[in-house]
Coordinates of C-alpha atoms in Angstrom, one line a residue:
M1 CA -12.5 -5.0 56.6
A2 CA -15.6 -2.7 56.9
P3 CA -18.9 -4.5 56.4
I4 CA -20.5 -4.2 53.1
H5 CA -24.0 -2.6 53.5
S6 CA -27.1 -4.2 51.7
H7 CA -27.5 -1.3 49.3
Y8 CA -24.0 -1.8 48.0
I9 CA -24.5 -5.4 47.6
G10 CA -27.6 -4.7 45.6
L11 CA -25.7 -2.3 43.4
L12 CA -22.9 -4.9 42.9
A13 CA -25.5 -7.5 41.9
L14 CA -26.8 -5.1 39.2
L15 CA -23.4 -4.4 37.7
P16 CA -23.3 -7.4 35.3
S17 CA -26.7 -6.4 33.9
I18 CA -25.6 -2.8 33.7
L19 CA -22.5 -3.5 31.8
A20 CA -24.3 -5.9 29.4
A21 CA -26.7 -3.1 28.6
V22 CA -23.9 -0.6 27.9
P23 CA -22.3 -0.8 24.4
Y24 CA -18.5 -0.9 24.7
S25 CA -17.1 -3.8 22.6
E26 CA -18.0 -2.1 19.4
Y27 CA -15.5 0.7 20.3
I28 CA -12.6 -1.5 21.2
L29 CA -10.0 -1.4 18.4
A30 CA -7.7 -4.1 19.6
P31 CA -7.7 -7.1 17.2
A32 CA -9.3 -10.4 18.2
S33 CA -6.4 -12.3 16.7
R34 CA -2.7 -11.7 16.3
T35 CA -2.8 -12.7 12.7
L36 CA -4.0 -9.6 10.7
T37 CA -4.8 -9.5 7.1
P38 CA -5.3 -6.2 5.0
V39 CA -8.9 -5.2 4.6
R40 CA -8.7 -3.5 1.2
V41 CA -6.3 -2.5 -1.6
H42 CA -5.4 1.3 -1.5
A43 CA -3.5 1.3 -4.8
A44 CA -1.7 -0.8 -7.3
N45 CA 0.9 0.3 -9.8
G46 CA 2.6 -1.4 -12.7
S47 CA 1.7 -5.0 -13.8
V48 CA -0.3 -6.5 -11.0
T49 CA -2.8 -9.2 -11.2
S50 CA -5.6 -9.6 -8.8
P51 CA -4.3 -7.5 -5.8
S52 CA -7.5 -8.1 -3.9
A53 CA -6.8 -11.8 -3.7
L54 CA -4.7 -11.1 -0.5
I55 CA -7.2 -9.0 1.5
E56 CA -9.5 -10.2 4.2
G57 CA -12.2 -12.4 2.5
G58 CA -10.1 -12.6 -0.7
S59 CA -9.1 -15.9 -2.5
G60 CA -6.6 -17.0 -5.2
T61 CA -3.2 -15.4 -5.7
T62 CA -1.6 -12.1 -6.6
T63 CA 1.2 -11.7 -9.1
L64 CA 3.6 -8.8 -9.3
S65 CA 5.6 -8.5 -12.6
G66 CA 8.4 -6.1 -13.4
D67 CA 8.5 -2.8 -11.6
S68 CA 5.2 -3.0 -9.6
A69 CA 3.8 -2.3 -6.3
I70 CA 0.6 -2.7 -4.2
T71 CA -0.4 -0.6 -1.2
Y72 CA -2.6 -2.5 1.2
D73 CA -4.8 -0.9 4.0
Y74 CA -5.2 -2.5 7.4
G75 CA -8.1 -0.1 8.1
Q76 CA -6.4 1.3 11.3
N77 CA -3.0 1.6 12.9
I78 CA -1.5 -1.8 13.8
G79 CA 2.1 -3.0 14.5
G80 CA 4.2 -6.2 14.2
L81 CA 6.1 -8.4 11.9
V82 CA 5.1 -8.8 8.3
S83 CA 5.3 -12.1 6.3
F84 CA 4.1 -13.3 3.0
T85 CA 3.8 -16.6 1.2
V86 CA 5.1 -17.1 -2.4
S87 CA 3.4 -19.7 -4.6
A88 CA 5.6 -19.4 -7.5
V89 CA 8.6 -17.5 -9.0
N90 CA 9.3 -16.8 -12.7
G91 CA 12.7 -15.7 -13.7
S92 CA 15.8 -14.9 -11.5
G93 CA 16.9 -11.9 -9.4
N94 CA 13.4 -11.4 -7.9
Y95 CA 13.1 -9.2 -4.8
I96 CA 10.0 -8.2 -2.7
G97 CA 10.3 -4.9 -0.8
I98 CA 8.3 -3.9 2.2
S99 CA 7.7 -0.4 3.5
F100 CA 5.1 1.2 5.8
S101 CA 3.1 4.4 6.3
E102 CA 0.8 5.7 9.1
S103 CA -1.0 8.0 6.7
S104 CA -1.9 7.7 3.0
L105 CA -0.3 11.2 2.6
W106 CA 3.2 9.6 3.3
I107 CA 2.9 6.6 1.0
S108 CA 6.3 6.6 -0.9
P109 CA 8.0 4.3 -3.4
D110 CA 11.3 5.2 -1.7
G111 CA 10.6 3.8 1.7
S112 CA 8.6 4.3 5.0
D113 CA 7.5 7.4 6.8
A114 CA 10.5 8.0 9.2
T115 CA 11.1 6.7 12.7
Q116 CA 13.9 9.4 12.8
N117 CA 13.2 13.0 13.2
V118 CA 13.7 13.5 9.5
G119 CA 14.3 11.3 6.4
I120 CA 12.8 8.2 4.9
D121 CA 13.2 4.8 6.4
E122 CA 14.8 2.4 4.0
T123 CA 12.6 -0.3 2.3
L124 CA 13.2 -3.9 3.5
W125 CA 14.2 -6.0 0.6
M126 CA 14.1 -9.8 0.5
A127 CA 15.5 -12.0 -2.2
V128 CA 12.8 -14.4 -3.4
N129 CA 14.3 -17.6 -4.8
G130 CA 11.4 -20.0 -4.6
S131 CA 8.1 -20.8 -3.1
G132 CA 7.4 -20.7 0.6
G133 CA 7.1 -18.3 3.5
Y134 CA 9.1 -15.2 4.0
A135 CA 9.2 -12.8 7.0
I136 CA 11.0 -9.7 8.1
E137 CA 13.5 -9.9 10.8
N138 CA 12.6 -9.2 14.5
L139 CA 14.7 -6.1 14.6
H140 CA 12.5 -4.6 12.0
Q141 CA 9.3 -5.1 14.0
R142 CA 7.2 -2.1 12.9
G143 CA 4.9 -0.2 15.2
G144 CA 2.3 2.3 14.2
F145 CA 1.4 1.7 10.5
R146 CA -1.9 1.4 8.6
Y147 CA -0.6 1.1 5.1
L148 CA 1.8 -1.8 3.9
N149 CA 3.5 -1.4 0.6
L150 CA 4.7 -4.6 -1.4
L151 CA 7.2 -3.7 -4.1
H152 CA 8.6 -5.9 -6.8
N153 CA 11.8 -5.2 -8.7
S154 CA 12.4 -5.2 -12.4
S155 CA 13.3 -8.9 -12.9
G156 CA 10.6 -11.7 -13.5
S157 CA 7.5 -12.1 -11.5
V158 CA 6.4 -13.3 -8.1
E159 CA 3.0 -15.0 -7.3
L160 CA 1.8 -14.4 -3.7
S161 CA -0.9 -16.4 -1.9
S162 CA -0.9 -14.4 1.4
V163 CA 0.4 -11.4 3.2
T164 CA -0.1 -11.0 7.0
T165 CA 1.1 -9.1 9.9
N166 CA 1.7 -10.8 13.3
F167 CA 0.4 -8.2 15.8
T168 CA 3.2 -8.1 18.4
A169 CA 1.9 -5.5 20.9
M170 CA 0.7 -6.8 24.3
P171 CA 3.1 -9.8 23.9
H172 CA 2.4 -11.3 27.3
Y173 CA -1.4 -11.5 26.6
A174 CA -2.9 -14.6 25.0
D175 CA -3.6 -14.3 21.3
D176 CA -7.3 -13.9 21.8
A177 CA -7.3 -11.8 24.9
M178 CA -6.3 -8.4 23.7
R179 CA -9.9 -7.2 23.6
D180 CA -10.5 -8.3 27.2
Y181 CA -10.7 -4.9 28.8
T182 CA -11.2 -4.8 32.6
G183 CA -12.4 -1.1 32.6
Y184 CA -14.9 0.6 30.2
F185 CA -16.1 4.0 29.4
H186 CA -19.5 5.1 28.0
S187 CA -21.2 8.4 27.6
D188 CA -23.9 10.1 25.6
N189 CA -21.2 11.8 23.5
E190 CA -20.2 9.4 20.6
K191 CA -17.0 11.3 19.7
L192 CA -15.9 11.2 23.4
N193 CA -16.5 7.5 23.5
R194 CA -14.4 6.9 20.4
V195 CA -11.5 9.1 21.7
W196 CA -11.5 7.1 25.0
Y197 CA -11.2 3.8 23.3
A198 CA -8.7 5.1 20.7
S199 CA -6.5 6.2 23.6
A200 CA -6.8 2.8 25.3
Y201 CA -5.8 1.2 22.0
T202 CA -2.9 3.6 21.7
N203 CA -1.5 2.5 25.0
Q204 CA -1.9 -1.2 23.8
L205 CA 0.1 -0.3 20.7
C206 CA 2.7 1.3 22.9
T207 CA 2.9 -1.8 25.0
I208 CA 5.8 -3.5 23.0
P209 CA 7.9 -6.6 23.4
S210 CA 10.7 -5.5 25.8
T211 CA 13.4 -6.5 23.1
S212 CA 12.0 -4.3 20.4
G213 CA 12.7 -0.8 21.9
N214 CA 14.3 2.4 20.6
S215 CA 13.8 3.3 16.9
L216 CA 15.7 6.5 17.1
V217 CA 19.0 5.2 16.0
D218 CA 20.3 8.1 13.8
L219 CA 19.9 11.6 15.1
T220 CA 22.4 12.8 12.6
A221 CA 19.9 12.7 9.8
T222 CA 19.0 16.3 8.5
N223 CA 17.8 15.9 5.1
D224 CA 14.1 14.8 4.8
T225 CA 14.7 13.3 1.4
V226 CA 17.5 11.0 2.4
I227 CA 16.9 7.3 3.0
T228 CA 18.0 6.2 6.4
Y229 CA 18.5 2.8 8.1
W230 CA 16.3 1.7 11.0
W231 CA 15.8 -1.0 13.6
S232 CA 14.1 -1.5 16.9
N233 CA 16.0 -4.2 19.0
S234 CA 16.9 -2.5 22.2
T235 CA 16.1 -4.3 25.5
L236 CA 14.0 -2.0 27.8
T237 CA 13.0 -4.1 30.9
N238 CA 13.7 -7.3 32.7
G239 CA 10.4 -8.9 31.6
S240 CA 8.6 -9.6 28.4
S241 CA 7.0 -6.2 27.8
A242 CA 7.4 -2.4 28.2
L243 CA 5.2 0.6 28.0
V244 CA 6.8 3.2 25.7
D245 CA 6.3 6.7 24.4
G246 CA 5.3 5.8 20.9
A247 CA 4.5 2.6 18.9
K248 CA 6.6 3.6 15.9
R249 CA 9.2 6.1 17.1
D250 CA 10.8 7.0 20.4
K251 CA 10.2 3.5 21.6
L252 CA 11.6 4.2 25.2
I253 CA 10.3 4.4 28.8
W254 CA 9.7 8.1 29.3
P255 CA 8.5 9.1 32.9
G256 CA 6.8 12.2 31.7
D257 CA 4.4 10.3 29.5
F258 CA 3.5 8.0 32.4
S259 CA 1.6 10.8 34.0
I260 CA -1.0 10.2 31.3
S261 CA -0.4 6.7 29.9
L262 CA -0.1 4.8 33.2
P263 CA -3.6 5.7 34.6
G264 CA -5.0 5.1 31.1
V265 CA -3.6 1.5 31.1
F266 CA -4.9 0.7 34.5
L267 CA -8.3 2.0 33.7
S268 CA -8.6 0.0 30.3
T269 CA -6.6 -3.2 30.3
N270 CA -5.2 -3.2 33.9
D271 CA -1.9 -4.4 32.6
Q272 CA -0.1 -4.2 35.9
E273 CA 2.7 -6.5 34.8
T274 CA 4.0 -4.2 32.1
L275 CA 3.6 -1.1 34.3
K276 CA 5.5 -2.7 37.2
L277 CA 8.4 -3.7 34.9
S278 CA 8.5 -0.2 33.4
V279 CA 8.4 1.8 36.6
A280 CA 11.0 -0.6 38.1
Q281 CA 13.3 0.2 35.2
L282 CA 13.0 4.0 36.0
F283 CA 14.1 3.5 39.5
A284 CA 16.8 0.9 38.7
Q285 CA 18.8 3.6 36.9
Q286 CA 18.8 6.1 39.8
N287 CA 22.2 7.7 40.4
A288 CA 23.4 5.9 43.7
S289 CA 25.6 8.9 44.5
T290 CA 23.1 11.8 44.1
G291 CA 19.5 10.5 43.9
Q292 CA 19.1 11.9 40.4
L293 CA 16.8 10.0 38.1
H294 CA 16.9 9.8 34.4
Y295 CA 15.3 12.0 31.7
V296 CA 14.4 8.7 30.0
A297 CA 15.1 5.2 31.0
L298 CA 18.2 4.0 28.9
P299 CA 18.1 0.5 27.3
I300 CA 19.5 -2.3 29.4
H301 CA 21.0 -3.7 26.1
E302 CA 21.6 -2.1 22.8
D303 CA 23.6 -3.4 19.9
P304 CA 24.8 -1.4 18.1
P305 CA 24.4 1.6 20.4
S306 CA 22.1 4.3 19.1
S307 CA 23.1 8.0 18.7
F308 CA 20.1 8.9 20.8
S309 CA 20.9 6.9 23.8
E310 CA 24.4 8.2 23.7
Q311 CA 23.0 11.8 23.5
V312 CA 20.6 11.5 26.3
K313 CA 22.4 9.3 28.9
D314 CA 23.7 12.4 30.8
V315 CA 20.8 14.6 30.3
Y316 CA 19.1 15.9 33.5
S317 CA 15.6 17.2 33.6
F318 CA 14.3 18.8 36.7
T319 CA 10.6 18.1 35.7
Y320 CA 11.1 14.5 34.4
H321 CA 13.1 13.7 37.5
L322 CA 9.9 14.4 39.4
Y323 CA 7.8 12.5 36.9
N324 CA 9.7 9.4 37.8
L325 CA 8.6 9.9 41.4
L326 CA 5.0 10.4 40.3
A327 CA 5.1 7.3 38.3
L328 CA 5.8 5.3 41.5
N329 CA 2.9 7.1 43.1
N330 CA 0.5 6.4 40.3
Y331 CA 1.5 2.9 40.1
Y332 CA 0.8 2.3 43.8
I333 CA -2.5 4.3 43.7
Y334 CA -4.0 2.1 40.9
S335 CA -2.4 -1.3 41.9
G336 CA -2.3 -1.2 45.7
D337 CA 1.1 -2.9 45.5
L338 CA 2.4 -1.8 48.9
A339 CA 5.4 -4.2 48.7
F340 CA 6.6 -2.6 45.5
L341 CA 6.2 0.9 47.0
Q342 CA 8.0 -0.2 50.2
D343 CA 10.9 -1.6 48.1
N344 CA 11.3 1.8 46.2
W345 CA 10.5 4.1 49.1
P346 CA 14.2 4.9 49.8
R347 CA 14.8 5.7 46.2
F348 CA 11.7 7.9 46.3
I349 CA 13.0 9.8 49.4
Y350 CA 16.5 10.1 47.9
G351 CA 15.1 11.4 44.6
L352 CA 12.8 14.0 46.3
N353 CA 15.7 15.3 48.4
Y354 CA 17.7 15.7 45.3
S355 CA 15.0 18.1 43.9
L356 CA 14.8 20.0 47.3
Q357 CA 18.3 21.0 47.1
S358 CA 17.4 23.4 44.3
I359 CA 15.1 25.5 46.5
D360 CA 16.6 28.9 47.2
H361 CA 16.0 31.7 49.6
T362 CA 12.6 32.6 48.0
G363 CA 11.1 29.2 48.9
L364 CA 11.0 28.2 45.1
A365 CA 13.2 25.7 43.4
Y366 CA 15.5 27.3 41.0
V367 CA 15.9 25.2 37.8
A368 CA 19.7 25.4 36.8
D369 CA 20.9 25.7 33.3
N370 CA 21.8 22.0 33.1
A371 CA 18.4 20.8 34.3
T372 CA 16.1 22.5 31.7
S373 CA 15.3 19.6 29.3
D374 CA 11.5 19.1 29.4
W375 CA 8.7 18.1 26.9
L376 CA 10.3 20.2 24.1
R377 CA 9.0 23.4 25.5
V378 CA 11.4 26.4 25.5
G379 CA 12.2 28.7 28.3
M380 CA 12.4 26.2 31.2
G381 CA 14.7 27.5 33.9
A382 CA 15.0 29.8 36.9
R383 CA 12.0 30.0 39.2
N384 CA 9.7 28.3 36.8
I385 CA 6.0 27.8 37.7
E386 CA 5.7 24.4 35.9
A387 CA 8.7 23.0 37.7
N388 CA 7.7 24.4 41.1
S389 CA 4.1 23.3 40.7
I390 CA 5.1 19.7 39.9
L391 CA 7.5 19.8 42.8
A392 CA 4.7 20.9 45.1
Y393 CA 2.3 18.2 43.8
T394 CA 5.1 15.6 44.4
L395 CA 5.6 16.9 48.0
S396 CA 1.8 16.4 48.6
V397 CA 1.8 12.8 47.3
A398 CA 5.0 12.0 49.2
Q399 CA 2.9 12.7 52.4
D400 CA 0.2 10.4 51.3
L401 CA 2.7 7.7 50.5
A402 CA 4.4 8.2 53.9
H403 CA 1.0 7.7 55.7
A404 CA 0.4 4.6 53.6
L405 CA 3.8 3.1 54.7
D406 CA 3.4 4.4 58.4
D407 CA 6.6 6.4 57.9
P408 CA 5.6 9.9 58.9
S409 CA 8.9 11.3 60.1
L410 CA 9.5 13.6 57.0
I411 CA 5.9 14.8 56.7
P412 CA 6.4 18.0 58.6
T413 CA 9.5 18.9 56.5
W414 CA 7.6 18.2 53.4
Q415 CA 4.6 20.3 54.5
T416 CA 6.8 23.2 55.2
Y417 CA 8.5 23.0 51.8
H418 CA 5.0 22.7 50.1
T419 CA 3.7 25.7 52.0
N420 CA 6.7 27.9 51.2
I421 CA 6.4 27.0 47.5
V422 CA 2.7 27.9 47.3
T423 CA 3.3 31.2 49.1
A424 CA 6.3 32.2 46.9
A425 CA 4.7 31.2 43.7
N426 CA 1.7 33.3 44.4
D427 CA 3.8 36.2 45.6
L428 CA 6.4 36.2 42.8
L429 CA 4.7 34.6 39.7
W430 CA 1.0 35.5 39.8
D431 CA 0.0 38.1 37.2
E432 CA -3.4 39.5 38.4
P433 CA -4.4 41.4 35.3
A434 CA -3.9 38.3 33.1
G435 CA -5.4 35.9 35.6
L436 CA -2.5 33.5 35.0
Y437 CA 1.0 32.7 36.4
T438 CA 4.0 33.9 34.4
D439 CA 6.6 31.3 33.4
N440 CA 9.2 32.9 35.7
E441 CA 10.1 36.3 37.1
T442 CA 11.8 37.5 33.9
T443 CA 9.1 37.0 31.4
T444 CA 5.5 38.0 30.6
L445 CA 4.8 34.6 29.0
H446 CA 1.9 32.7 30.6
P447 CA 2.5 29.0 29.9
Q448 CA -0.2 26.3 29.5
D449 CA 1.8 23.7 31.3
G450 CA 2.6 25.7 34.5
N451 CA -0.8 27.1 34.9
V452 CA -2.4 23.7 34.5
W453 CA 0.0 22.2 37.1
A454 CA -0.7 25.1 39.4
I455 CA -4.2 24.0 39.5
L456 CA -3.5 20.3 39.8
S457 CA -1.0 20.9 42.6
G458 CA -3.0 23.2 44.8
V459 CA -0.5 26.1 44.2
A460 CA -3.6 27.9 42.9
D461 CA -6.4 28.2 45.5
A462 CA -10.0 27.5 44.4
S463 CA -10.6 31.2 43.4
R464 CA -7.4 31.4 41.3
A465 CA -8.0 27.9 39.8
A466 CA -11.3 29.2 38.4
T467 CA -9.7 32.3 37.1
I468 CA -6.9 30.4 35.4
S469 CA -9.3 28.0 33.9
D470 CA -11.4 30.9 32.4
A471 CA -8.2 32.6 31.1
L472 CA -6.9 29.4 29.4
Q473 CA -10.2 28.7 27.9
A474 CA -10.4 32.2 26.4
R475 CA -7.4 31.5 24.3
W476 CA -8.6 28.2 22.8
G477 CA -8.3 27.8 19.1
P478 CA -10.0 25.5 16.7
Y479 CA -7.4 22.7 17.6
G480 CA -7.3 23.0 21.3
A481 CA -5.4 24.8 24.0
P482 CA -2.2 26.6 22.8
A483 CA 1.0 26.1 24.6
P484 CA 2.9 29.5 24.1
E485 CA 5.9 28.0 25.9
A486 CA 6.4 25.9 22.8
G487 CA 5.5 28.4 20.1
T488 CA 2.4 27.6 18.2
T489 CA 2.1 24.0 19.6
V490 CA -1.1 22.5 20.8
S491 CA -0.1 19.8 23.0
P492 CA -2.5 17.1 24.4
F493 CA 0.3 16.0 26.7
I494 CA 0.4 19.2 28.7
S495 CA -3.3 20.4 28.3

């Protein structure tokens, strides 16, 4: 190990006082406890007595009689299992219903804002036959809600003394450790500070119990007014947690999202355990005959099977296949876990070789019609700038990983492939008047994703990278950078 010079020692000694002087804890949105109580009453309808008794700092009891409802506000997005305590019941046939919403705009008497692509998630009704505690089942663990609706049916009345949500994100962390970040961010821009910490908290919400995955259970729903069933009980990893795409819907391990979320987790909570489990699951499902990696990691166990898993199990994505490889690279970069890299190195090489089989006489990869699935953009295929830029980037990191493992035998081959991609992309896809790359040889569309990736991968040299940056900035709108490859979409994922 190299010696640590005295000026570095002095800087390290100053770090505790520097951190103490920088405000950061005020921005952290993670709760200090897993037991969460609503902070205010958003609305009450029908015959409701003292609804504020159940909020934080409240006292006494709340009574719902006849057809009545209360919407409670937790103040921010949370996730978990709801429970309530009944003090008294009058009459027979009493039921309490529970539903959820992320936004006040979608609060509904009919159910929750959907975890499906369309529709309304069914209200969870529980028969209330006497005093005591009631809780929803584990399979109805809800992620990503701010508003909680308590509904009472038309019979009798129910008196409640508490309603709480057990925060289930970060399940492997101690109940009081969810705010213990290991990385912090602070600038002189207040909005940027809050965006950074909101992003870190989003990653925490998306770190779920490994047995509460996949809420996309009914892809056949087509009517946004129809009430649909829902649950989240798929097993995603061989450990206690998993990092997924969304806290409420799409609760699966998507390699594309890891290009953003994985570094974000390392830089905030440093939750290496979850990331290792999740990346391991991506590689565990590699096709042993071809080297192909999945579009999305399928659940290890799912009962009953969901229509989504059935639909995507045989889907191949040229780009997401590469994102699997990049997930391993990012995990190694931030963790330094050389043993994990070594264990998965043969799979990495196998997967990269699978991608290289798509390179044709031009030097570019040709994305076949059965490999065009991506991040919901359209027009993927042929000699695509996004796909080839990601491949070029993957070839670069492959060389770095080979050096780390002292396994240089394939480096010259990978260098040649990389050089050929860069040359061909600039010869065939660069549009000088526009200052951007076209999506492929058959279109005049200039994608956001492919041009950004051309910069990141080095397909664009420094001069062209600056030109691209200026051209992309020139078309910014009030909500950000448009991605014309996805219509009018503004996509933070690809921007």
